[in-house]
C-alpha atoms as a printed R data frame, in Angstrom:
    type eleno elety resid chain resno       x       y      z
1   ATOM     1    CA   UNK     A     1 137.596  98.359 43.903
2   ATOM     2    CA   UNK     A     2 139.866 100.505 46.034
3   ATOM     3    CA   UNK     A     3 139.421 102.760 49.023
4   ATOM     4    CA   UNK     A     4 139.725 105.759 46.704
5   ATOM     5    CA   UNK     A     5 136.444 104.805 45.031
6   ATOM     6    CA   UNK     A     6 134.625 104.997 48.383
7   ATOM     7    CA   UNK     A     7 133.762 108.499 49.523
8   ATOM     8    CA   UNK     A     8 134.105 107.684 53.214
9   ATOM     9    CA   UNK     A     9 135.876 109.322 56.097
10  ATOM    10    CA   UNK     A    10 138.076 106.428 57.168
11  ATOM    11    CA   UNK     A    11 140.457 106.481 60.080
12  ATOM    12    CA   UNK     A    12 143.936 105.079 59.526
13  ATOM    13    CA   UNK     A    13 142.988 101.796 61.202
14  ATOM    14    CA   UNK     A    14 139.773 101.468 59.191
15  ATOM    15    CA   UNK     A    15 141.633 102.200 55.945
16  ATOM    16    CA   UNK     A    16 144.182  99.465 56.653
17  ATOM    17    CA   UNK     A    17 141.445  96.956 57.547
18  ATOM    18    CA   UNK     A    18 139.407  97.799 54.443
19  ATOM    19    CA   UNK     A    19 142.401  97.557 52.110
20  ATOM    20    CA   UNK     A    20 143.349  94.196 53.639
21  ATOM    21    CA   UNK     A    21 139.805  92.868 53.164
22  ATOM    22    CA   UNK     A    22 139.584  94.081 49.556
23  ATOM    23    CA   UNK     A    23 143.013  92.612 48.785
24  ATOM    24    CA   UNK     A    24 141.922  89.243 50.196
25  ATOM    25    CA   UNK     A    25 138.752  89.367 48.098
26  ATOM    26    CA   UNK     A    26 140.838  89.922 44.975
27  ATOM    27    CA   UNK     A    27 143.087  86.961 45.779
28  ATOM    28    CA   UNK     A    28 140.039  84.745 46.408
29  ATOM    29    CA   UNK     A    29 138.376  85.681 43.123
30  ATOM    30    CA   UNK     A    30 138.498  82.838 40.577
31  ATOM    31    CA   UNK     A    31 140.993  83.290 37.784
32  ATOM    32    CA   UNK     A    32 139.368  84.325 34.525
33  ATOM    33    CA   UNK     A    33 140.618  84.695 30.974
34  ATOM    34    CA   UNK     A    34 140.832  88.467 30.726
35  ATOM    35    CA   UNK     A    35 141.422  90.028 27.306
36  ATOM    36    CA   UNK     A    36 142.006  93.494 25.903
37  ATOM    37    CA   UNK     A    37 140.829  94.962 22.621
38  ATOM    38    CA   UNK     A    38 142.318  93.120 19.577
39  ATOM    39    CA   UNK     A    39 143.598  90.194 21.676
40  ATOM    40    CA   UNK     A    40 143.258  86.779 20.067
41  ATOM    41    CA   UNK     A    41 140.846  84.369 21.791
42  ATOM    42    CA   UNK     A    42 142.045  80.750 21.545
43  ATOM    43    CA   UNK     A    43 139.387  78.482 20.041
44  ATOM    44    CA   UNK     A    44 139.252  75.067 18.414
45  ATOM    45    CA   UNK     A    45 138.641  75.795 14.734
46  ATOM    46    CA   UNK     A    46 137.578  72.203 14.122
47  ATOM    47    CA   UNK     A    47 134.402  72.888 16.112
48  ATOM    48    CA   UNK     A    48 131.646  75.155 14.864
49  ATOM    49    CA   UNK     A    49 132.222  78.339 16.854
50  ATOM    50    CA   UNK     A    50 129.557  81.000 17.317
51  ATOM    51    CA   UNK     A    51 130.957  84.500 17.863
52  ATOM    52    CA   UNK     A    52 128.943  86.414 20.445
53  ATOM    53    CA   UNK     A    53 129.041  89.914 21.931
54  ATOM    54    CA   UNK     A    54 132.491  91.488 22.156
55  ATOM    55    CA   UNK     A    55 134.110  89.305 19.496
56  ATOM    56    CA   UNK     A    56 134.930  89.626 15.820
57  ATOM    57    CA   UNK     A    57 136.659  87.707 13.026
58  ATOM    58    CA   UNK     A    58 140.073  88.840 11.770
59  ATOM    59    CA   UNK     A    59 142.089  86.770  9.315
60  ATOM    60    CA   UNK     A    60 140.329  83.620 10.463
61  ATOM    61    CA   UNK     A    61 141.029  84.297 14.136
62  ATOM    62    CA   UNK     A    62 138.547  85.275 16.844
63  ATOM    63    CA   UNK     A    63 139.563  88.589 18.425
64  ATOM    64    CA   UNK     A    64 138.096  90.651 21.245
65  ATOM    65    CA   UNK     A    65 136.505  93.999 20.446
66  ATOM    66    CA   UNK     A    66 136.107  95.051 24.108
67  ATOM    67    CA   UNK     A    67 138.034  94.628 27.344
68  ATOM    68    CA   UNK     A    68 136.609  91.976 29.629
69  ATOM    69    CA   UNK     A    69 136.411  88.291 30.497
70  ATOM    70    CA   UNK     A    70 135.998  85.482 27.981
71  ATOM    71    CA   UNK     A    71 132.882  83.379 28.534
72  ATOM    72    CA   UNK     A    72 132.124  80.108 26.760
73  ATOM    73    CA   UNK     A    73 128.621  78.629 26.612
74  ATOM    74    CA   UNK     A    74 128.822  75.403 24.594
75  ATOM    75    CA   UNK     A    75 129.915  76.620 21.128
76  ATOM    76    CA   UNK     A    76 129.254  80.298 21.864
77  ATOM    77    CA   UNK     A    77 132.259  82.501 22.665
78  ATOM    78    CA   UNK     A    78 131.705  86.010 23.987
79  ATOM    79    CA   UNK     A    79 133.480  88.698 26.011
80  ATOM    80    CA   UNK     A    80 131.681  90.111 29.058
81  ATOM    81    CA   UNK     A    81 132.800  93.601 29.998
82  ATOM    82    CA   UNK     A    82 133.463  93.959 33.722
83  ATOM    83    CA   UNK     A    83 132.003  97.446 33.991
84  ATOM    84    CA   UNK     A    84 129.583  98.464 31.286
85  ATOM    85    CA   UNK     A    85 126.274 100.174 30.785
86  ATOM    86    CA   UNK     A    86 123.099  98.148 30.697
87  ATOM    87    CA   UNK     A    87 122.607  96.200 27.467
88  ATOM    88    CA   UNK     A    88 118.981  95.017 27.224
89  ATOM    89    CA   UNK     A    89 118.152  91.452 26.311
90  ATOM    90    CA   UNK     A    90 114.808  89.929 25.455
91  ATOM    91    CA   UNK     A    91 112.994  88.853 28.620
92  ATOM    92    CA   UNK     A    92 114.946  91.070 31.033
93  ATOM    93    CA   UNK     A    93 113.046  92.130 34.146
94  ATOM    94    CA   UNK     A    94 113.512  95.882 34.540
95  ATOM    95    CA   UNK     A    95 112.300  98.687 36.785
96  ATOM    96    CA   UNK     A    96 111.703 102.129 35.318
97  ATOM    97    CA   UNK     A    97 110.185 105.530 36.001
98  ATOM    98    CA   UNK     A    98 107.483 107.113 33.834
99  ATOM    99    CA   UNK     A    99 108.737 110.324 32.242
100 ATOM   100    CA   UNK     A   100 106.015 111.103 29.697
101 ATOM   101    CA   UNK     A   101 102.497 110.088 28.694
102 ATOM   102    CA   UNK     A   102 102.116 109.983 24.922
103 ATOM   103    CA   UNK     A   103  99.222 108.797 22.739
104 ATOM   104    CA   UNK     A   104  98.545 105.128 23.600
105 ATOM   105    CA   UNK     A   105 101.909 104.746 25.323
106 ATOM   106    CA   UNK     A   106 104.093 105.703 28.289
107 ATOM   107    CA   UNK     A   107 107.756 106.619 28.002
108 ATOM   108    CA   UNK     A   108 110.058 105.362 30.763
109 ATOM   109    CA   UNK     A   109 113.577 106.067 31.984
110 ATOM   110    CA   UNK     A   110 115.326 102.719 32.474
111 ATOM   111    CA   UNK     A   111 119.028 103.622 32.849
112 ATOM   112    CA   UNK     A   112 119.676 102.934 29.148
113 ATOM   113    CA   UNK     A   113 121.081 105.120 26.374
114 ATOM   114    CA   UNK     A   114 117.629 105.062 24.761
115 ATOM   115    CA   UNK     A   115 114.242 105.409 26.389
116 ATOM   116    CA   UNK     A   116 111.614 102.702 26.719
117 ATOM   117    CA   UNK     A   117 108.034 102.546 25.525
118 ATOM   118    CA   UNK     A   118 105.161 100.802 27.301
119 ATOM   119    CA   UNK     A   119 102.096 100.528 25.093
120 ATOM   120    CA   UNK     A   120  98.573 100.848 26.461
121 ATOM   121    CA   UNK     A   121  97.764  97.478 24.881
122 ATOM   122    CA   UNK     A   122 100.608  95.862 26.885
123 ATOM   123    CA   UNK     A   123  99.293  96.568 30.389
124 ATOM   124    CA   UNK     A   124  96.488  95.221 32.531
125 ATOM   125    CA   UNK     A   125  93.432  97.456 32.748
126 ATOM   126    CA   UNK     A   126  92.163  98.412 36.228
127 ATOM   127    CA   UNK     A   127  89.036  96.265 35.810
128 ATOM   128    CA   UNK     A   128  91.184  93.251 34.913
129 ATOM   129    CA   UNK     A   129  89.103  92.425 31.823
130 ATOM   130    CA   UNK     A   130  90.878  91.374 28.646
131 ATOM   131    CA   UNK     A   131  89.442  93.527 25.859
132 ATOM   132    CA   UNK     A   132  90.404  95.945 23.153
133 ATOM   133    CA   UNK     A   133  91.528  99.372 24.340
134 ATOM   134    CA   UNK     A   134  89.133 102.197 23.539
135 ATOM   135    CA   UNK     A   135  89.357 105.979 23.362
136 ATOM   136    CA   UNK     A   136  88.080 106.118 26.951
137 ATOM   137    CA   UNK     A   137  90.993 103.951 28.091
138 ATOM   138    CA   UNK     A   138  93.388 106.323 26.338
139 ATOM   139    CA   UNK     A   139  91.864 109.312 28.119
140 ATOM   140    CA   UNK     A   140  92.236 107.501 31.459
141 ATOM   141    CA   UNK     A   141  95.886 106.515 30.972
142 ATOM   142    CA   UNK     A   142  97.034 108.803 33.786
143 ATOM   143    CA   UNK     A   143  94.856 106.852 36.224
144 ATOM   144    CA   UNK     A   144  96.940 103.739 35.418
145 ATOM   145    CA   UNK     A   145 100.461 105.230 35.356
146 ATOM   146    CA   UNK     A   146 101.210 108.915 35.920
147 ATOM   147    CA   UNK     A   147 104.459 110.845 35.537
148 ATOM   148    CA   UNK     A   148 107.187 109.778 38.007
149 ATOM   149    CA   UNK     A   149 105.407 106.503 38.816
150 ATOM   150    CA   UNK     A   150 107.773 103.557 39.266
151 ATOM   151    CA   UNK     A   151 106.855 100.586 37.068
152 ATOM   152    CA   UNK     A   152 108.117  97.019 36.785
153 ATOM   153    CA   UNK     A   153 108.001  95.465 33.305
154 ATOM   154    CA   UNK     A   154 109.678  93.000 30.958
155 ATOM   155    CA   UNK     A   155 111.668  93.706 27.805
156 ATOM   156    CA   UNK     A   156 109.726  92.614 24.729
157 ATOM   157    CA   UNK     A   157 111.999  93.939 21.996
158 ATOM   158    CA   UNK     A   158 113.063  97.051 20.116
159 ATOM   159    CA   UNK     A   159 111.009  99.603 18.201
160 ATOM   160    CA   UNK     A   160 112.231 101.162 14.922
161 ATOM   161    CA   UNK     A   161 113.574 104.338 16.584
162 ATOM   162    CA   UNK     A   162 115.973 102.254 18.728
163 ATOM   163    CA   UNK     A   163 114.109 102.490 22.026
164 ATOM   164    CA   UNK     A   164 112.927  99.472 23.972
165 ATOM   165    CA   UNK     A   165 109.428  98.055 23.915
166 ATOM   166    CA   UNK     A   166 108.162  96.760 27.257
167 ATOM   167    CA   UNK     A   167 105.136  94.833 28.406
168 ATOM   168    CA   UNK     A   168 103.459  94.558 31.793
169 ATOM   169    CA   UNK     A   169 100.514  92.304 31.014
170 ATOM   170    CA   UNK     A   170 101.122  89.907 33.917
171 ATOM   171    CA   UNK     A   171  99.885  90.354 37.480
172 ATOM   172    CA   UNK     A   172 103.453  90.468 38.805
173 ATOM   173    CA   UNK     A   173 104.210  93.588 36.745
174 ATOM   174    CA   UNK     A   174 102.796  97.078 37.148
175 ATOM   175    CA   UNK     A   175 103.039 100.099 39.433
176 ATOM   176    CA   UNK     A   176 105.325  99.901 42.481
177 ATOM   177    CA   UNK     A   177 104.302 101.871 45.552
178 ATOM   178    CA   UNK     A   178 105.366 102.488 49.152
179 ATOM   179    CA   UNK     A   179 109.052 101.755 48.856
180 ATOM   180    CA   UNK     A   180 112.467 102.985 47.723
181 ATOM   181    CA   UNK     A   181 113.970 103.002 44.231
182 ATOM   182    CA   UNK     A   182 117.745 102.533 44.251
183 ATOM   183    CA   UNK     A   183 120.159 102.959 41.365
184 ATOM   184    CA   UNK     A   184 123.269 100.771 41.157
185 ATOM   185    CA   UNK     A   185 125.699  99.824 38.400
186 ATOM   186    CA   UNK     A   186 123.879  97.431 36.056
187 ATOM   187    CA   UNK     A   187 126.764  94.945 35.988
188 ATOM   188    CA   UNK     A   188 126.203  94.235 39.689
189 ATOM   189    CA   UNK     A   189 122.837  92.584 38.892
190 ATOM   190    CA   UNK     A   190 123.386  89.248 37.161
191 ATOM   191    CA   UNK     A   191 120.837  87.308 35.154
192 ATOM   192    CA   UNK     A   192 119.159  84.694 37.352
193 ATOM   193    CA   UNK     A   193 116.036  82.566 37.453
194 ATOM   194    CA   UNK     A   194 114.221  84.805 39.932
195 ATOM   195    CA   UNK     A   195 114.293  88.599 40.112
196 ATOM   196    CA   UNK     A   196 111.147  88.977 42.232
197 ATOM   197    CA   UNK     A   197 111.623  88.171 45.908
198 ATOM   198    CA   UNK     A   198 109.005  88.295 48.646
199 ATOM   199    CA   UNK     A   199 110.859  88.486 51.956
200 ATOM   200    CA   UNK     A   200 108.139  87.163 54.242
201 ATOM   201    CA   UNK     A   201 110.088  87.774 57.447
202 ATOM   202    CA   UNK     A   202 110.091  91.502 56.633
203 ATOM   203    CA   UNK     A   203 106.814  91.751 54.659
204 ATOM   204    CA   UNK     A   204 108.910  93.368 51.921
205 ATOM   205    CA   UNK     A   205 109.190  92.910 48.158
206 ATOM   206    CA   UNK     A   206 112.661  93.057 46.594
207 ATOM   207    CA   UNK     A   207 112.969  93.414 42.820
208 ATOM   208    CA   UNK     A   208 116.443  93.240 41.283
209 ATOM   209    CA   UNK     A   209 116.070  95.011 37.938
210 ATOM   210    CA   UNK     A   210 118.558  93.960 35.302
211 ATOM   211    CA   UNK     A   211 118.947  97.616 34.324
212 ATOM   212    CA   UNK     A   212 120.427  98.515 37.725
213 ATOM   213    CA   UNK     A   213 117.218  99.840 39.276
214 ATOM   214    CA   UNK     A   214 116.462  98.056 42.557
215 ATOM   215    CA   UNK     A   215 113.057  98.263 44.237
216 ATOM   216    CA   UNK     A   216 112.591  97.695 47.970
217 ATOM   217    CA   UNK     A   217 109.006  98.185 49.095
218 ATOM   218    CA   UNK     A   218 106.091  96.912 51.114
219 ATOM   219    CA   UNK     A   219 104.719  93.581 49.927
220 ATOM   220    CA   UNK     A   220 101.860  94.099 47.490
221 ATOM   221    CA   UNK     A   221  99.348  91.260 47.546
222 ATOM   222    CA   UNK     A   222  97.361  90.571 44.379
223 ATOM   223    CA   UNK     A   223  93.903  92.057 44.868
224 ATOM   224    CA   UNK     A   224  90.894  89.832 44.399
225 ATOM   225    CA   UNK     A   225  87.504  91.060 43.232
226 ATOM   226    CA   UNK     A   226  85.040  90.550 46.061
227 ATOM   227    CA   UNK     A   227  81.577  91.922 46.700
228 ATOM   228    CA   UNK     A   228  81.903  94.431 49.520
229 ATOM   229    CA   UNK     A   229  79.937  97.540 50.389
230 ATOM   230    CA   UNK     A   230  81.186 101.115 50.039
231 ATOM   231    CA   UNK     A   231  82.151 101.562 53.711
232 ATOM   232    CA   UNK     A   232  84.247  98.394 53.678
233 ATOM   233    CA   UNK     A   233  85.994  99.557 50.505
234 ATOM   234    CA   UNK     A   234  86.907 102.915 52.106
235 ATOM   235    CA   UNK     A   235  88.270 101.159 55.192
236 ATOM   236    CA   UNK     A   236  90.298  98.776 53.052
237 ATOM   237    CA   UNK     A   237  91.831 101.655 51.073
238 ATOM   238    CA   UNK     A   238  92.811 103.482 54.274
239 ATOM   239    CA   UNK     A   239  94.480 100.364 55.673
240 ATOM   240    CA   UNK     A   240  96.307  99.632 52.401
241 ATOM   241    CA   UNK     A   241  97.636 103.203 52.204
242 ATOM   242    CA   UNK     A   242  99.271 102.894 55.630
243 ATOM   243    CA   UNK     A   243 102.645 101.183 55.898
244 ATOM   244    CA   UNK     A   244 103.459  99.920 59.421
245 ATOM   245    CA   UNK     A   245 106.453 101.548 61.109
246 ATOM   246    CA   UNK     A   246 108.238  98.200 61.485
247 ATOM   247    CA   UNK     A   247 107.883  97.511 57.772
248 ATOM   248    CA   UNK     A   248 109.291 100.955 56.986
249 ATOM   249    CA   UNK     A   249 112.310 100.205 59.149
250 ATOM   250    CA   UNK     A   250 112.868  96.918 57.306
251 ATOM   251    CA   UNK     A   251 112.627  98.720 53.952
252 ATOM   252    CA   UNK     A   252 115.212 101.313 55.018
253 ATOM   253    CA   UNK     A   253 117.556  98.656 56.447
254 ATOM   254    CA   UNK     A   254 117.412  96.513 53.305
255 ATOM   255    CA   UNK     A   255 117.862  99.601 51.108
256 ATOM   256    CA   UNK     A   256 120.960 100.613 53.070
257 ATOM   257    CA   UNK     A   257 122.300  97.067 52.710
258 ATOM   258    CA   UNK     A   258 121.977  97.453 48.924
259 ATOM   259    CA   UNK     A   259 123.773 100.813 49.070
260 ATOM   260    CA   UNK     A   260 126.678  99.381 51.069
261 ATOM   261    CA   UNK     A   261 127.100  96.289 48.880
262 ATOM   262    CA   UNK     A   262 126.915  98.248 45.620
263 ATOM   263    CA   UNK     A   263 129.451 100.811 46.884
264 ATOM   264    CA   UNK     A   264 131.846  97.951 47.700
265 ATOM   265    CA   UNK     A   265 131.315  96.491 44.215
266 ATOM   266    CA   UNK     A   266 129.748  93.194 45.348
267 ATOM   267    CA   UNK     A   267 127.371  91.325 43.057
268 ATOM   268    CA   UNK     A   268 123.868  91.828 44.403
269 ATOM   269    CA   UNK     A   269 122.000  88.674 45.403
270 ATOM   270    CA   UNK     A   270 119.014  88.348 47.690
271 ATOM   271    CA   UNK     A   271 121.018  86.120 50.051
272 ATOM   272    CA   UNK     A   272 123.828  88.651 50.432
273 ATOM   273    CA   UNK     A   273 121.396  91.544 50.936
274 ATOM   274    CA   UNK     A   274 119.554  89.652 53.699
275 ATOM   275    CA   UNK     A   275 122.826  88.622 55.357
276 ATOM   276    CA   UNK     A   276 124.017  92.231 55.403
277 ATOM   277    CA   UNK     A   277 120.744  93.473 56.889
278 ATOM   278    CA   UNK     A   278 120.752  90.704 59.520
279 ATOM   279    CA   UNK     A   279 124.383  91.477 60.382
280 ATOM   280    CA   UNK     A   280 123.447  95.088 61.104
281 ATOM   281    CA   UNK     A   281 120.651  93.875 63.398
282 ATOM   282    CA   UNK     A   282 122.865  91.415 65.256
283 ATOM   283    CA   UNK     A   283 125.533  94.108 65.690
284 ATOM   284    CA   UNK     A   284 122.866  96.559 66.941
285 ATOM   285    CA   UNK     A   285 123.803  99.018 64.206
286 ATOM   286    CA   UNK     A   286 121.207 101.723 63.679
287 ATOM   287    CA   UNK     A   287 119.705 102.138 60.215
288 ATOM   288    CA   UNK     A   288 121.552 105.395 59.526
289 ATOM   289    CA   UNK     A   289 124.696 103.913 61.085
290 ATOM   290    CA   UNK     A   290 124.839 101.352 58.250
291 ATOM   291    CA   UNK     A   291 126.163 104.104 55.992
292 ATOM   292    CA   UNK     A   292 129.042 104.827 58.359
293 ATOM   293    CA   UNK     A   293 132.647 103.861 57.630
294 ATOM   294    CA   UNK     A   294 132.837 101.132 60.290
295 ATOM   295    CA   UNK     A   295 129.949  99.132 58.844
296 ATOM   296    CA   UNK     A   296 131.499  99.296 55.359
297 ATOM   297    CA   UNK     A   297 134.709  97.842 56.777
298 ATOM   298    CA   UNK     A   298 132.836  95.135 58.700
299 ATOM   299    CA   UNK     A   299 130.857  94.181 55.574
300 ATOM   300    CA   UNK     A   300 134.018  93.821 53.481
301 ATOM   301    CA   UNK     A   301 135.708  91.744 56.213
302 ATOM   302    CA   UNK     A   302 132.606  89.564 56.598
303 ATOM   303    CA   UNK     A   303 132.412  88.875 52.864
304 ATOM   304    CA   UNK     A   304 136.139  88.068 52.674
305 ATOM   305    CA   UNK     A   305 135.740  85.590 55.552
306 ATOM   306    CA   UNK     A   306 132.655  84.015 53.949
307 ATOM   307    CA   UNK     A   307 134.404  83.491 50.625
308 ATOM   308    CA   UNK     A   308 137.512  82.097 52.313
309 ATOM   309    CA   UNK     A   309 135.413  79.611 54.313
310 ATOM   310    CA   UNK     A   310 133.505  78.627 51.185
311 ATOM   311    CA   UNK     A   311 136.761  78.020 49.303
312 ATOM   312    CA   UNK     A   312 138.086  75.869 52.135
313 ATOM   313    CA   UNK     A   313 134.934  73.747 52.088
314 ATOM   314    CA   UNK     A   314 135.228  73.255 48.333
315 ATOM   315    CA   UNK     A   315 138.883  72.224 48.621
316 ATOM   316    CA   UNK     A   316 138.050  69.914 51.541
317 ATOM   317    CA   UNK     A   317 135.275  68.227 49.558
318 ATOM   318    CA   UNK     A   318 137.741  67.410 46.808
């Protein structure tokens, strides 16, 4: 990352501060075994080695087929590209947008070279009953997901034409409403144990899609079937369709935090996003002011200081 990659109007002082912070971040980054295409990867041939993504066999040696960093997981050796397009894996949590309604399926845009398919049999029906899908369900598909709806789902596998097959049969998947959909580079979202985050202090849901689509929206509680009269149902719908002003401000602030961090090339974690949003509050920075040059510089300096302090603590513990 360099200041040239940021389309900001920086003063001379801000440019010097930002370059110093980015340089310090580079020096604090842990050393990694970087390789280029056709470079040999040293391995112990006495052990049974599994060649993973980005590697190949040439004259009995393991060579890299892409530029990146060598990763070793037990006997598996692979090369992770530093900046690459999204490569789906089974079980990935993704966020997509419906582009087409086809017979018994929806087609989604998921920031991948191929599209994705969500079958009618792989979603929860509005009544919540587990049963076979009928012709009536197929006619009512638009009442479940319509064009341009934002949907959260999980990667199930591939279909013969090369596109992805998704499923959204769990309560935590489905349509996402009353929020913002952000697009970042997919390599900034790492695989982790939890991609769904309910930020109770903001009443906001944060979903870090592995495909680089980030959702920041009002918390959606799982609806329970209760016996209520028609007037109560109408009142409930009106209340649910209204997002409080304070919640909207939190959504915008968290979304701007994601924009700033992704522009600086920082790996997106829920902790870092919250820290950035809280820093803007403590510095009395307005929501639109978060996208100004000064806040970018402050964020880079803050992250450099945090990593330096963390490294000192690790060295002190040793």
